[in-house]
Each structure stands twice: as C-alpha cells, then as structure tokens.
GROMACS .gro file of C-alpha atoms in nm:
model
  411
    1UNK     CA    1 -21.320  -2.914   1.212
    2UNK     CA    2 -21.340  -2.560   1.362
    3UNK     CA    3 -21.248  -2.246   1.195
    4UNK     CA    4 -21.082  -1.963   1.442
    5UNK     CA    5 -21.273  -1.646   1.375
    6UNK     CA    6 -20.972  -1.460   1.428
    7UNK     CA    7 -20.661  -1.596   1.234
    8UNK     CA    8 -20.907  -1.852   0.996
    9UNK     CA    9 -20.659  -2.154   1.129
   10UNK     CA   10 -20.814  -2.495   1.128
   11UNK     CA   11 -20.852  -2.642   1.447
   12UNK     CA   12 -20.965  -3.013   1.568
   13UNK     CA   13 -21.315  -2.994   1.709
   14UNK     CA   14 -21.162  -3.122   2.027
   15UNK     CA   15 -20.977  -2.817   2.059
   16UNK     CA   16 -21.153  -2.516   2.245
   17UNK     CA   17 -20.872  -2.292   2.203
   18UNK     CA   18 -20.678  -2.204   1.877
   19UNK     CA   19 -20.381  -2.380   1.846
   20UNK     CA   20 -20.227  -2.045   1.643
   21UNK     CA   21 -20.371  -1.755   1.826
   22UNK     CA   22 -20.507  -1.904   2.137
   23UNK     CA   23 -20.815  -1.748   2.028
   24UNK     CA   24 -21.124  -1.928   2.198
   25UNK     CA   25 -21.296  -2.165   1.958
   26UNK     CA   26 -21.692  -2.184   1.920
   27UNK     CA   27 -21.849  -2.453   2.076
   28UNK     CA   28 -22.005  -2.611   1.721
   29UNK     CA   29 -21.798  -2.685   1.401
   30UNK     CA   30 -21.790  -2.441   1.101
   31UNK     CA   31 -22.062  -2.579   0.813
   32UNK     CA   32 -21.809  -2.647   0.530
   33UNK     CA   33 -21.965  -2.569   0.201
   34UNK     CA   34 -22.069  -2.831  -0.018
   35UNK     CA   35 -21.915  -2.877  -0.396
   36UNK     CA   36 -22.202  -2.895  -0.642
   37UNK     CA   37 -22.099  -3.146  -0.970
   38UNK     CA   38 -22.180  -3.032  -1.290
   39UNK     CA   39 -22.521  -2.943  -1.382
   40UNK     CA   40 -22.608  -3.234  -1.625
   41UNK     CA   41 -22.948  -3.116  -1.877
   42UNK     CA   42 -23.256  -3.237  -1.790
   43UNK     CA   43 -23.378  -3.526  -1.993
   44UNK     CA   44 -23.619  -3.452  -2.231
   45UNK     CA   45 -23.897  -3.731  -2.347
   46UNK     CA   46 -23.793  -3.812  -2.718
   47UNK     CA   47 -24.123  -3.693  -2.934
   48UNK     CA   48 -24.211  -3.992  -3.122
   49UNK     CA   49 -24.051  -3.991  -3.480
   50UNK     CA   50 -24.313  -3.938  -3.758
   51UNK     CA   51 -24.298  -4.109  -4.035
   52UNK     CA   52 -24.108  -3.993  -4.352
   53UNK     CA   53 -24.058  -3.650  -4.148
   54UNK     CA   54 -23.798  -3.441  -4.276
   55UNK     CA   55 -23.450  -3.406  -4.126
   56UNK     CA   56 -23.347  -3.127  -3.961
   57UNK     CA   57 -23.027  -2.974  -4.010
   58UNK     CA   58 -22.779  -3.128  -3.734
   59UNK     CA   59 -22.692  -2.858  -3.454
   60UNK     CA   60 -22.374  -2.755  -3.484
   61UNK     CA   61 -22.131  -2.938  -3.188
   62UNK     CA   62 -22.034  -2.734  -2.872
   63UNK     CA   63 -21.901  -2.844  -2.629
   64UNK     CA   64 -22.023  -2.955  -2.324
   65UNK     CA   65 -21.926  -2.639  -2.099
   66UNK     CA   66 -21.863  -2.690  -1.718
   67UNK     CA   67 -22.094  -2.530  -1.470
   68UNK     CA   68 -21.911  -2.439  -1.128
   69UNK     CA   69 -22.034  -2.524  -0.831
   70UNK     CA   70 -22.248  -2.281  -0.626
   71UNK     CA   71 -22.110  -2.204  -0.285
   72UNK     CA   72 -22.318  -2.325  -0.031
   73UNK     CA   73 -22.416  -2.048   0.204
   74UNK     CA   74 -22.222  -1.965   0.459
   75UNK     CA   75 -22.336  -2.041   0.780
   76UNK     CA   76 -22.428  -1.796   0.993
   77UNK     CA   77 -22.310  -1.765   1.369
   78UNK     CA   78 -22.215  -1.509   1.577
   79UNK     CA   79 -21.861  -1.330   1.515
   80UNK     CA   80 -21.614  -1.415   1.790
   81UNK     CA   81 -21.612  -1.137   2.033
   82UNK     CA   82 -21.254  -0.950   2.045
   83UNK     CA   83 -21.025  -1.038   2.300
   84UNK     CA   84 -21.038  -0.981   2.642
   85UNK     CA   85 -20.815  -0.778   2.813
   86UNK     CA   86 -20.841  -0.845   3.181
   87UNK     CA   87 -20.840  -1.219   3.059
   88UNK     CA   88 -20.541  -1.227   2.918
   89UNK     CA   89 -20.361  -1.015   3.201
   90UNK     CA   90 -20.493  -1.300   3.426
   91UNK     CA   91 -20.332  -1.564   3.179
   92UNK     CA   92 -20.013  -1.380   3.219
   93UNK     CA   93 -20.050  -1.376   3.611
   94UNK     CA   94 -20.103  -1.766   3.628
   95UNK     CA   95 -19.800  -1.821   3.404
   96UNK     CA   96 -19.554  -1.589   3.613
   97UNK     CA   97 -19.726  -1.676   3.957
   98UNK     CA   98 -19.603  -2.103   3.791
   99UNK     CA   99 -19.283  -1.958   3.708
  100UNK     CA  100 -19.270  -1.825   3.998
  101UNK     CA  101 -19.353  -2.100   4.185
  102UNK     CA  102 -19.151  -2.346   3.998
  103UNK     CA  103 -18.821  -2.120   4.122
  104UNK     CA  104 -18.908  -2.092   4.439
  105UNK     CA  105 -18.944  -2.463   4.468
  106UNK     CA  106 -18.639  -2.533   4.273
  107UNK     CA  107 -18.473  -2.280   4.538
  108UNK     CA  108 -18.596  -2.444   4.804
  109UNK     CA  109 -18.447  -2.760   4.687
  110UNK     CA  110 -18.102  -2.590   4.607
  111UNK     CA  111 -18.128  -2.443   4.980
  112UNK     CA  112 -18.225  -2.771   5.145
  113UNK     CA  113 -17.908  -2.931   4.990
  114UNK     CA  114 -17.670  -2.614   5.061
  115UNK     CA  115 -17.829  -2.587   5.415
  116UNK     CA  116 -17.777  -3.015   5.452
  117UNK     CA  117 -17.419  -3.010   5.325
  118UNK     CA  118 -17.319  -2.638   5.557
  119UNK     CA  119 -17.450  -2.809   5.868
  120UNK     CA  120 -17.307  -3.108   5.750
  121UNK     CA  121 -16.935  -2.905   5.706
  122UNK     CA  122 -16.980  -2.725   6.057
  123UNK     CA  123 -17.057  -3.020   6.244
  124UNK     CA  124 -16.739  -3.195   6.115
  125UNK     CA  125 -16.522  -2.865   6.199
  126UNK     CA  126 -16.654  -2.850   6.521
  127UNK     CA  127 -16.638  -3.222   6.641
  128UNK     CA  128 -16.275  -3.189   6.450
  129UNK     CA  129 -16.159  -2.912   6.695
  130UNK     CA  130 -16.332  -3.120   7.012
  131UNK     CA  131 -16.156  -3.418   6.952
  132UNK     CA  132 -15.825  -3.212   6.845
  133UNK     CA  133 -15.894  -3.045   7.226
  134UNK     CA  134 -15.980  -3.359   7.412
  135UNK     CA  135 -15.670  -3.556   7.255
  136UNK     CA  136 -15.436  -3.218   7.387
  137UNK     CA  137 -15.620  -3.266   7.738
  138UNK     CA  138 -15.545  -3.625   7.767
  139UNK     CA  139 -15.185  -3.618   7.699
  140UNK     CA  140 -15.103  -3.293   7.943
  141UNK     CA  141 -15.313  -3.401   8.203
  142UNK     CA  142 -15.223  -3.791   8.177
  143UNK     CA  143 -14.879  -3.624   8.319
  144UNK     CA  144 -15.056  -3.503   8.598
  145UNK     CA  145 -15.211  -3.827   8.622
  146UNK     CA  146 -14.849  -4.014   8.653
  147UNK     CA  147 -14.700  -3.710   8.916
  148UNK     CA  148 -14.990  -3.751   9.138
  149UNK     CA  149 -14.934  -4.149   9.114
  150UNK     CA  150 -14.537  -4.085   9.207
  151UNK     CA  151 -14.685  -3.838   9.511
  152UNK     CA  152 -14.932  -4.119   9.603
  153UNK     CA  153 -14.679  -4.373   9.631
  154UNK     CA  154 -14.359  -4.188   9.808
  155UNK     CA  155 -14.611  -3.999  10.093
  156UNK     CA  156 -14.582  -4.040  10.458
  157UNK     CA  157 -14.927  -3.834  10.468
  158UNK     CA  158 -15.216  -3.968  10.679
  159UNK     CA  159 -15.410  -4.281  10.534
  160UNK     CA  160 -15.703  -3.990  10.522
  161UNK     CA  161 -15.533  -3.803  10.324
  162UNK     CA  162 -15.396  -4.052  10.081
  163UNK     CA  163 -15.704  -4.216  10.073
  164UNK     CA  164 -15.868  -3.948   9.888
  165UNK     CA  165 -15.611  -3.868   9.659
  166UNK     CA  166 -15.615  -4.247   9.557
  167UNK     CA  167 -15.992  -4.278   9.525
  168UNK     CA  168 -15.939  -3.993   9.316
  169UNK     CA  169 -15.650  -4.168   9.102
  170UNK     CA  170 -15.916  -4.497   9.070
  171UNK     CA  171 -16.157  -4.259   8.895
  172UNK     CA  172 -15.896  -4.089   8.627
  173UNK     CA  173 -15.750  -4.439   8.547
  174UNK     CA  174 -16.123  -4.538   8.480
  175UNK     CA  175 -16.191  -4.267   8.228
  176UNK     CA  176 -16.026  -4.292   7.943
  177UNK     CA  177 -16.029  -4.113   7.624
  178UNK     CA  178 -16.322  -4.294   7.403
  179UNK     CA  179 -16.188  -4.429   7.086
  180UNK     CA  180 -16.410  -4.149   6.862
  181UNK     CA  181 -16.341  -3.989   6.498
  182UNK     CA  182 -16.476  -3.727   6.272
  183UNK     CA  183 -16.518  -3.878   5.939
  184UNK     CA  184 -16.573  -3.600   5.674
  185UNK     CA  185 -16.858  -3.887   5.493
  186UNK     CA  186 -17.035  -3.871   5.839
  187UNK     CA  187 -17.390  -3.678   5.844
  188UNK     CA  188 -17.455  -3.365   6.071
  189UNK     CA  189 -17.631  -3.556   6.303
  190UNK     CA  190 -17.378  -3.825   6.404
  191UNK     CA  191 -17.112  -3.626   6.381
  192UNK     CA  192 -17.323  -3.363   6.653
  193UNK     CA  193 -17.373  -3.723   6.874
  194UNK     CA  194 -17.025  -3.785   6.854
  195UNK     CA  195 -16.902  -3.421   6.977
  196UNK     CA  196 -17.144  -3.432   7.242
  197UNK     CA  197 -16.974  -3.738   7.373
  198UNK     CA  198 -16.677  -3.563   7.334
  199UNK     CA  199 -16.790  -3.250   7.519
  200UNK     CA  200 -16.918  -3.485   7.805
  201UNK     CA  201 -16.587  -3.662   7.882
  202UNK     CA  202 -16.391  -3.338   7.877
  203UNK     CA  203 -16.637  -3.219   8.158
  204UNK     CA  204 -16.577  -3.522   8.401
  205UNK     CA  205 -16.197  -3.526   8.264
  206UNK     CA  206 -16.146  -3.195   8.403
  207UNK     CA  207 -16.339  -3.230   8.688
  208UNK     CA  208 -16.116  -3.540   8.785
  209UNK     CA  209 -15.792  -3.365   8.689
  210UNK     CA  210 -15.877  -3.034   8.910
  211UNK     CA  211 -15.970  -3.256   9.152
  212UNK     CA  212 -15.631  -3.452   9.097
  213UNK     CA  213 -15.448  -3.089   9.122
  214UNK     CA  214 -15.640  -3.037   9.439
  215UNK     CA  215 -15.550  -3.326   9.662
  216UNK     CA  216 -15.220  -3.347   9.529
  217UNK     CA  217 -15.137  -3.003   9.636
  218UNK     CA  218 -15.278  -3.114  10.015
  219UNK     CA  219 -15.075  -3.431  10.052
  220UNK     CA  220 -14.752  -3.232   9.908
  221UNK     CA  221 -14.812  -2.963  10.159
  222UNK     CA  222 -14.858  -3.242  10.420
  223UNK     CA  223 -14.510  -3.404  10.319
  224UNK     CA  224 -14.374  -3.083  10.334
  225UNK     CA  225 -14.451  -2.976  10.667
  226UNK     CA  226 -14.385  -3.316  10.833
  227UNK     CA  227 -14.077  -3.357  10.665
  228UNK     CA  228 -13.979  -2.975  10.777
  229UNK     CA  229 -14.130  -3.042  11.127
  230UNK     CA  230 -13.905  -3.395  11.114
  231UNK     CA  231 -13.602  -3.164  11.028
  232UNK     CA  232 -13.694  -2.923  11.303
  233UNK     CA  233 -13.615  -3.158  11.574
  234UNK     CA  234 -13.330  -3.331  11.448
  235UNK     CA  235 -13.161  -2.988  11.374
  236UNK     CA  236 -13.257  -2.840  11.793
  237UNK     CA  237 -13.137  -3.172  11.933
  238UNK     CA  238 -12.810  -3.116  11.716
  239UNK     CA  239 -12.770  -2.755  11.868
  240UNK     CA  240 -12.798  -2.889  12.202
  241UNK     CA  241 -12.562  -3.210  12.172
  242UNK     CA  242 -12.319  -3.001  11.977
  243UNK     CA  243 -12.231  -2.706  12.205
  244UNK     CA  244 -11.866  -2.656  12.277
  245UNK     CA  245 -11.773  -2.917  12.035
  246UNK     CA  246 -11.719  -2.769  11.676
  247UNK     CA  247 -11.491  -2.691  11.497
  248UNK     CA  248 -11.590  -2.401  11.398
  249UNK     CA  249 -11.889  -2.167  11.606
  250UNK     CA  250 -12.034  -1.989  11.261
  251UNK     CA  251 -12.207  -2.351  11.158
  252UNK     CA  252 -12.413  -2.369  11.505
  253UNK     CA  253 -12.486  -1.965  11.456
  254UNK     CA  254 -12.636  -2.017  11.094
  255UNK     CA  255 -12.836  -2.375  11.196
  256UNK     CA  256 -12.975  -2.120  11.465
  257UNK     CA  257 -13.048  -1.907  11.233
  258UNK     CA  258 -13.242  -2.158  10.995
  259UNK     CA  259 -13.416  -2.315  11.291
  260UNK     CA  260 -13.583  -1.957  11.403
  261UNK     CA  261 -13.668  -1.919  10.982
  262UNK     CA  262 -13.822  -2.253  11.008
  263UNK     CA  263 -14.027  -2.215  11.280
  264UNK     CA  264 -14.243  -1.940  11.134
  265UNK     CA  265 -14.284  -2.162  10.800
  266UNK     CA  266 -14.412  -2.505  10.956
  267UNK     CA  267 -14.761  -2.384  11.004
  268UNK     CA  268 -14.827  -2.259  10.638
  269UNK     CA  269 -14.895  -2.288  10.308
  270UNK     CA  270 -14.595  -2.267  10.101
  271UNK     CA  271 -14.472  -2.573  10.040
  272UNK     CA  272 -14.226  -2.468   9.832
  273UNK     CA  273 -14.130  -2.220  10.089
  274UNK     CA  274 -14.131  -2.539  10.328
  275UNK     CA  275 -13.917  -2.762  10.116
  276UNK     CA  276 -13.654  -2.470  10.119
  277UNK     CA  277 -13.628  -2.437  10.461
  278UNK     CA  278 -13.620  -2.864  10.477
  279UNK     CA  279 -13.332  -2.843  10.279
  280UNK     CA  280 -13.122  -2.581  10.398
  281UNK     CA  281 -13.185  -2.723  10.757
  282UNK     CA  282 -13.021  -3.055  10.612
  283UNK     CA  283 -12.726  -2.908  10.450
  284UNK     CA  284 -12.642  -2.704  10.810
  285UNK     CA  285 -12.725  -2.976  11.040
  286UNK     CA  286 -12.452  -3.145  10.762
  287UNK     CA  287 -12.174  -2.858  10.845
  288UNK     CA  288 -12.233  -2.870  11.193
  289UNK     CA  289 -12.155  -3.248  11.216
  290UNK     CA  290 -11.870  -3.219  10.980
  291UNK     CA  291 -11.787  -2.943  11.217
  292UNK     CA  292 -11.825  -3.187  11.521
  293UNK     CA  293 -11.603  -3.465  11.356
  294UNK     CA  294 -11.337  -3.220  11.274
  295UNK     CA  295 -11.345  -3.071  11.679
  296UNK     CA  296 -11.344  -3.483  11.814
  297UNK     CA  297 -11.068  -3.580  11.559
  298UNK     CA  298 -10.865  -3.339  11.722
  299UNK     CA  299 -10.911  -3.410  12.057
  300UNK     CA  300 -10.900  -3.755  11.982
  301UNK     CA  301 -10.609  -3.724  11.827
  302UNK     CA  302 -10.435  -3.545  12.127
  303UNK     CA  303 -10.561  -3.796  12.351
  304UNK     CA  304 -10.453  -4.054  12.190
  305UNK     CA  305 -10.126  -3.943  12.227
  306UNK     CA  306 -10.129  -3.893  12.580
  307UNK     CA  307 -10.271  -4.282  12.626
  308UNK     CA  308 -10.041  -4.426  12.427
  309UNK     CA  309  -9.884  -4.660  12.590
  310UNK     CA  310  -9.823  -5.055  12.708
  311UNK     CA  311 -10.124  -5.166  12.970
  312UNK     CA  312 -10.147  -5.448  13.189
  313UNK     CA  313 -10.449  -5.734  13.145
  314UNK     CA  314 -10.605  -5.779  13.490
  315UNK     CA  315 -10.731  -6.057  13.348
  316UNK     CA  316 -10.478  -6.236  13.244
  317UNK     CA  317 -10.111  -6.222  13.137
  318UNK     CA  318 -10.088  -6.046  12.838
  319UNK     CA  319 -10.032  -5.671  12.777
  320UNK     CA  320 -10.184  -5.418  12.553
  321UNK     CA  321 -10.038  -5.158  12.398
  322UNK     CA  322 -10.235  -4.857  12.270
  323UNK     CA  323 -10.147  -4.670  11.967
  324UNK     CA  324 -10.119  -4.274  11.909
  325UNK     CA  325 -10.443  -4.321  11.718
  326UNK     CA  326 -10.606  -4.517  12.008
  327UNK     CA  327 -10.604  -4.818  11.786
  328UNK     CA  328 -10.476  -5.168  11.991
  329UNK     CA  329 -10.246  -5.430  11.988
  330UNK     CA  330 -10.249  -5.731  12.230
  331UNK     CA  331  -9.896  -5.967  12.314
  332UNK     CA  332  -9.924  -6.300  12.506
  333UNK     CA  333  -9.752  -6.290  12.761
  334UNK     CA  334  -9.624  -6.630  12.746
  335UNK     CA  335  -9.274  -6.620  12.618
  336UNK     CA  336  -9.358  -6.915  12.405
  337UNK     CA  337  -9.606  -6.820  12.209
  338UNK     CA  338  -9.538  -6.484  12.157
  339UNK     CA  339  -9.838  -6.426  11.931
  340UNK     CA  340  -9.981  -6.013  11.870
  341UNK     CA  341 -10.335  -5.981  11.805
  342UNK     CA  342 -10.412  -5.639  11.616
  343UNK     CA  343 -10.731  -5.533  11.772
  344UNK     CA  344 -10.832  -5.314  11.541
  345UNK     CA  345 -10.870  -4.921  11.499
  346UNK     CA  346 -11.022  -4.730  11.697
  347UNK     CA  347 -11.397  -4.544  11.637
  348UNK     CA  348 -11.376  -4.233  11.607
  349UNK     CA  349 -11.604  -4.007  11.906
  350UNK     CA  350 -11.607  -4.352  12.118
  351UNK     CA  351 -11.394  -4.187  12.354
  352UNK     CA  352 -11.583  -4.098  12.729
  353UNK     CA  353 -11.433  -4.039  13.055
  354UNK     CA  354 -11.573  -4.120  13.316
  355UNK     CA  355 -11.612  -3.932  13.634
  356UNK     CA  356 -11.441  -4.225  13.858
  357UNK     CA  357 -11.111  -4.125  13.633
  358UNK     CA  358 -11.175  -4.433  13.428
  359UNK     CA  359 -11.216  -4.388  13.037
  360UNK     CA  360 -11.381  -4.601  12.787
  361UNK     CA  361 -11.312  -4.654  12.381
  362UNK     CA  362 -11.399  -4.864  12.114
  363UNK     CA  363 -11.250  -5.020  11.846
  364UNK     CA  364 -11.279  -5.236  11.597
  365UNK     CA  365 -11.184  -5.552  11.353
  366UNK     CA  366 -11.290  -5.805  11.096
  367UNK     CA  367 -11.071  -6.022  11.247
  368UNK     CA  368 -11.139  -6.018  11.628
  369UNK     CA  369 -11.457  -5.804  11.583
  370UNK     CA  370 -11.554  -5.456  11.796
  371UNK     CA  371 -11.405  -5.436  12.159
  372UNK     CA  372 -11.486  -5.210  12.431
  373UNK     CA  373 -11.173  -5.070  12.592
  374UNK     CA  374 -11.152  -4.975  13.010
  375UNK     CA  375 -10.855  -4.766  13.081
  376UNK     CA  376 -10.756  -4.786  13.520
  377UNK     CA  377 -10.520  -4.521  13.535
  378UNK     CA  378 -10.230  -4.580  13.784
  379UNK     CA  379 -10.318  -4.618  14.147
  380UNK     CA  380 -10.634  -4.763  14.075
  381UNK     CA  381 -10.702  -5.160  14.080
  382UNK     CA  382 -10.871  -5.273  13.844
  383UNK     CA  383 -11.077  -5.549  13.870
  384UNK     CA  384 -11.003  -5.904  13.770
  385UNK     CA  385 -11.276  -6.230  13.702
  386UNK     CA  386 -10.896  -6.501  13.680
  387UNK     CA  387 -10.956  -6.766  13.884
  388UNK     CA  388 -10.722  -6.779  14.208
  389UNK     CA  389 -10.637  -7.157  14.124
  390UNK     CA  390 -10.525  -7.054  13.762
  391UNK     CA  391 -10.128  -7.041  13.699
  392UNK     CA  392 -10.165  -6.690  13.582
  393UNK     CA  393 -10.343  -6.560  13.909
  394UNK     CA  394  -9.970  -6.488  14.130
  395UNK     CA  395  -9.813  -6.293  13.854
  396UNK     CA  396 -10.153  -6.114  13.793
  397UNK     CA  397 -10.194  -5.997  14.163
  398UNK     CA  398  -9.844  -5.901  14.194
  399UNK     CA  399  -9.933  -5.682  13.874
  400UNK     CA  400 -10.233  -5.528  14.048
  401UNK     CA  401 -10.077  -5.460  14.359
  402UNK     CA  402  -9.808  -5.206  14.201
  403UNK     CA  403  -9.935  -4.858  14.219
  404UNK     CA  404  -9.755  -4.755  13.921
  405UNK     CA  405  -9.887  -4.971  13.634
  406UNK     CA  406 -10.222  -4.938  13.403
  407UNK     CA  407 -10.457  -5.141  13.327
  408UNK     CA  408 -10.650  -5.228  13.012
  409UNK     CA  409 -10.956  -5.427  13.015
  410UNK     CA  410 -11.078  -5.561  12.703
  411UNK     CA  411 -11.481  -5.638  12.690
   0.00000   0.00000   0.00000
C-alpha cells in the first residue's frame, strides 16, 4: 500500500500516481506500524515453599490493566517534493493538444461526409440540367431532322449536292439520344460519368445538326434558283408567243416587268428572295394566258361565225355543216339513210390559216374521237382520195368542178 505524501490517500502499490491528487507516488510502500499485544509479566521461578512458613497476607486484586501498543517508528523517507509547475502546464498542454486533436479529427470526419454528400448534390444538379438540355436539343432539332428529310426527298438538286445532305441525314438518324438518368441515390462519380456522356453527344449532336442547317440551306438555294431559272424561260417564251394576242396589254407589261426583277435575283443568295420572284413569275405568266384565251375566244368566236356554214365532202357524198362555235355536224348524203354524226366541239386556239387561203381546226368527241378539219374556200379544188370506179365518184366531181361551193375535209 502507498501513502500520498500530499493528501495521505491510500493508494495500490501498482499505482505511481495518486488516484486523489495525482500527486506522484514513491517508488517503495509506506512501513505500516506494527500493533504491539499486551505486555503479559514476566514469569517469575516460584521460590520453593518452606515448610510450615507463614502465610502472607493475600495482595489485594487489581485488575489486570491493558498496556497500549507502542507505535512502531515511523519510517523515515524523504518528503515528496512540491509540485511542479512547468510539469503540470505540460500535462495541461497534452490534454488540450488530445482535445484538440480529437476535434479536429472528428471535423475532418464531419467535413469528409459534408464534402461527399455536396459533391454528391452538385453532380446530380448538374447532370439534371445536361440531360434536361440534351432532351430540349433532341426534340427541336429532330424537327430539323424531319424538314431536311422532306428537302432531301422533293429536290431536283444535283446528285452532289444531295449526296451530302443525305450522308449527312445517315449520321443524325445514327445518333440518337442515349437512354441516360440522374438518379438522386447515384454517387458523384457516376453521376459525373454519366454527364460526361451527356456532354459528348450534345457536341456531335450539334455538330450534325449545324451541319444539317448547312447543306440544307445549299440544296434549298439550289431548288430555288433552278426552279426561278425554270420559270425564267417559260415566262420569255410566253412574251414572245403572246404578242398581239391578249386581251389585255398591262399583263405582258407587268410579266416584263417581273422577268427584268428576276434576272438580277437568279445568281444570288436569297432564296427567299428567289422563291418570290418564282412565284410571282407563275401567277403573271397565269394572267397573261388567261389573257391569251380571253383574246382567241373572241376571235374564235367571230370566226366561227363567218365559217359557219354547210361544206361539201370531196371525199365522198356527205356534207358538213359547221356551227357558229366551229363545232361540226356531218349528214349522209344518201337519202336513205339520212343519219347526222355530231362531230364534236371544237378546241379552242386550234384555229390556223394557212397562207395557201386554206384553214385548219380541230375538234373533238367521245363518240367519233378528235378530227382535224381542212376548210377549201370557194374556187379552190380540193383534193379527193374516192375511187373513180366508186358510185359516188360522178356526183363528187360534178361537186368539185363548181367554183362556188366549199369544201370540208375531215382527217
């Protein structure tokens, strides 16, 4: 057992500090004093009894009185020295340097898990807003996708040209959105792999749509100056072919007009510019024909009048008679049959002169089908393919020999 100089607490000799106090033990146990039983009296020898001695008076009783024990002496050692100063300042400096330590590592534990979890949260928001983005992209674009398809199919462009655009088309159609999510039980890292993916497709998506964009725009602007160029020359031949026979003289003037505006907008850029001038050149070469239809109606119509009439067949016996509206009707000219055959109407604009006098028509008829029409005015002969032995061959040569009569022949 040790004794601690300093409080007097009893300590197990194991222990080299105080368990009280914290007072440093000595190194050897205290010497504990020893209890000292009572002092018995020393025997005495018993004198041998003489004989016939006389008694002594008995001693009176007392009683036996208790002795107490003599302390041992104390043992003597050293006194403890007094405490240490510096000593215990450096006690204090390990415990607040562990306390110390034990926060920061209890910190650095906290911040491991708060700096896990916040990369954890920012990776999720920002593969969240990627594949937000990237789904946006693939649905605006994939409408780029189908416009360029519809340009692809319906161009007359150069198999150059198209071939690009469709090589182009094959590469979009093979890059498709991947089939990704951002799970919120994802870690940082996988979630980081996944926007990266992400990231990577939107690159070579919009890449392929700009490109898309690109050669779109050139096979447009190839469309639209062949289809202007196309409209070019159909609207010049029409101002050539339709001079002095309109209707009305403004619709040539403003097809003129649009052919000049035209001109200056084949060899550009501006396709929508170009598409303009495509279609206002359609809608005037339009008016000019209606124009042209209206102007032949007419004179058809006062021709028709004038050749209205009943015509001989040179080749044969029957006789045609023409309509105010040029339209024709045939009669046997055999009394017994008497049979009319409508011929049909006439086409409108077949009418040409001819610079021998003769004029030509057409008409036509589900019945007896299209016909060209000859007209031999009178004094002319026409000619005749009836055979000399026929019956009908007299009575037709006495009909060609008059002077006076016309002739129709029907091809």
């Amino acid at each position: 057992m040790k004794i601690c100089s300093a409080c007097g607490s009893s300590n197990s000799d194991d222990n080299k500090f105080c368990m009280k106090c914290g007072q440093r033990l000595p190194d050897q146990p205290a010497v504990q004093p020893v209890a000292v039983d009572q002092l018995q009296p020393m025997a005495t020898e018993t004198p041998a009894v003489e004989p016939q001695a006389m008694p002594q008076p008995a001693a009176p009783a007392y009683p036996a009185q208790s002795i107490p024990p003599m302390p041992a002496p104390a043992p003597s050692f050293a006194p403890a020295p007094a405490s240490d100063p510096k000593r215990k300042a450096k006690r204090l400096r390990v415990v607040i340097i562990a306390v110390i330590v034990a926060v920061l590592i209890a910190a650095g534990c906290a911040g491991f898990v708060w700096y896990r979890h916040t990369q954890q949260q920012r990776a999720l928001a920002d593969c969240t807003s990627v594949l937000a983005d990237a789904n946006k992209a693939s649905k605006t674009d994939d409408k780029t996708y189908k416009s360029a398809q519809q340009v692809y199919s319906s161009s007359e462009a150069d198999k150059a040209t198209l071939q690009t655009l469709g090589d182009t088309l094959d590469s979009y159609d093979q890059l498709p959105l991947p089939d990704l999510q951002c799970s919120a039980d994802t870690d940082a890292e996988t979630l980081k792999q996944t926007t990266d993916r992400l990231r990577d497709w939107r690159s070579k998506h919009d890449t392929l749509t700009a490109q898309l964009n690109k050669e779109m725009t050139t096979v447009k602007l190839k469309d639209s100056q062949t289809a202007l160029e196309t409209k070019l020359k159909d609207a010049s031949a029409l101002l050539e072919s339709a001079k002095g026979k309109v209707d009305d003289e403004s619709t040539l003037t403003a097809l003129q007009q649009a052919v000049d505006k035209a001109e200056k907008l084949k060899d550009g850029s501006d396709t929508k510019a170009m598409d303009q001038a495509t279609g206002d050149l359609s809608a005037l070469i339009v008016k000019v024909n209606d124009s042209v239809s209206t102007y032949t109606a007419k004179q058809d119509a006062s021709r028709c009048t004038a050749l209205a009439g009943s015509y001989y067949d040179p080749q044969g016996i029957s006789t045609f008679i023409v309509q105010n509206d040029c339209s024709v009707k045939g009669y046997d000219g055999n009394p017994a049959v008497n049979r009319i055959f409508d011929y049909g109407t006439y086409v409108s604009g077949s009418y040409a002169a001819r610079t021998d006098g003769t004029a030509t028509w057409k008409t036509t008829s589900t019945e007896y089908g299209d016909h060209t029409w000859t007209l031999y005015p009178a004094g002319m002969r026409a000619p005749s393919t009836i055979d000399a032995e026929s019956d009908d061959y007299f009575l037709t040569s006495v009909r060609l020999d008059r002077d006076n009569d016309r002739y129709l022949v029907k091809e």
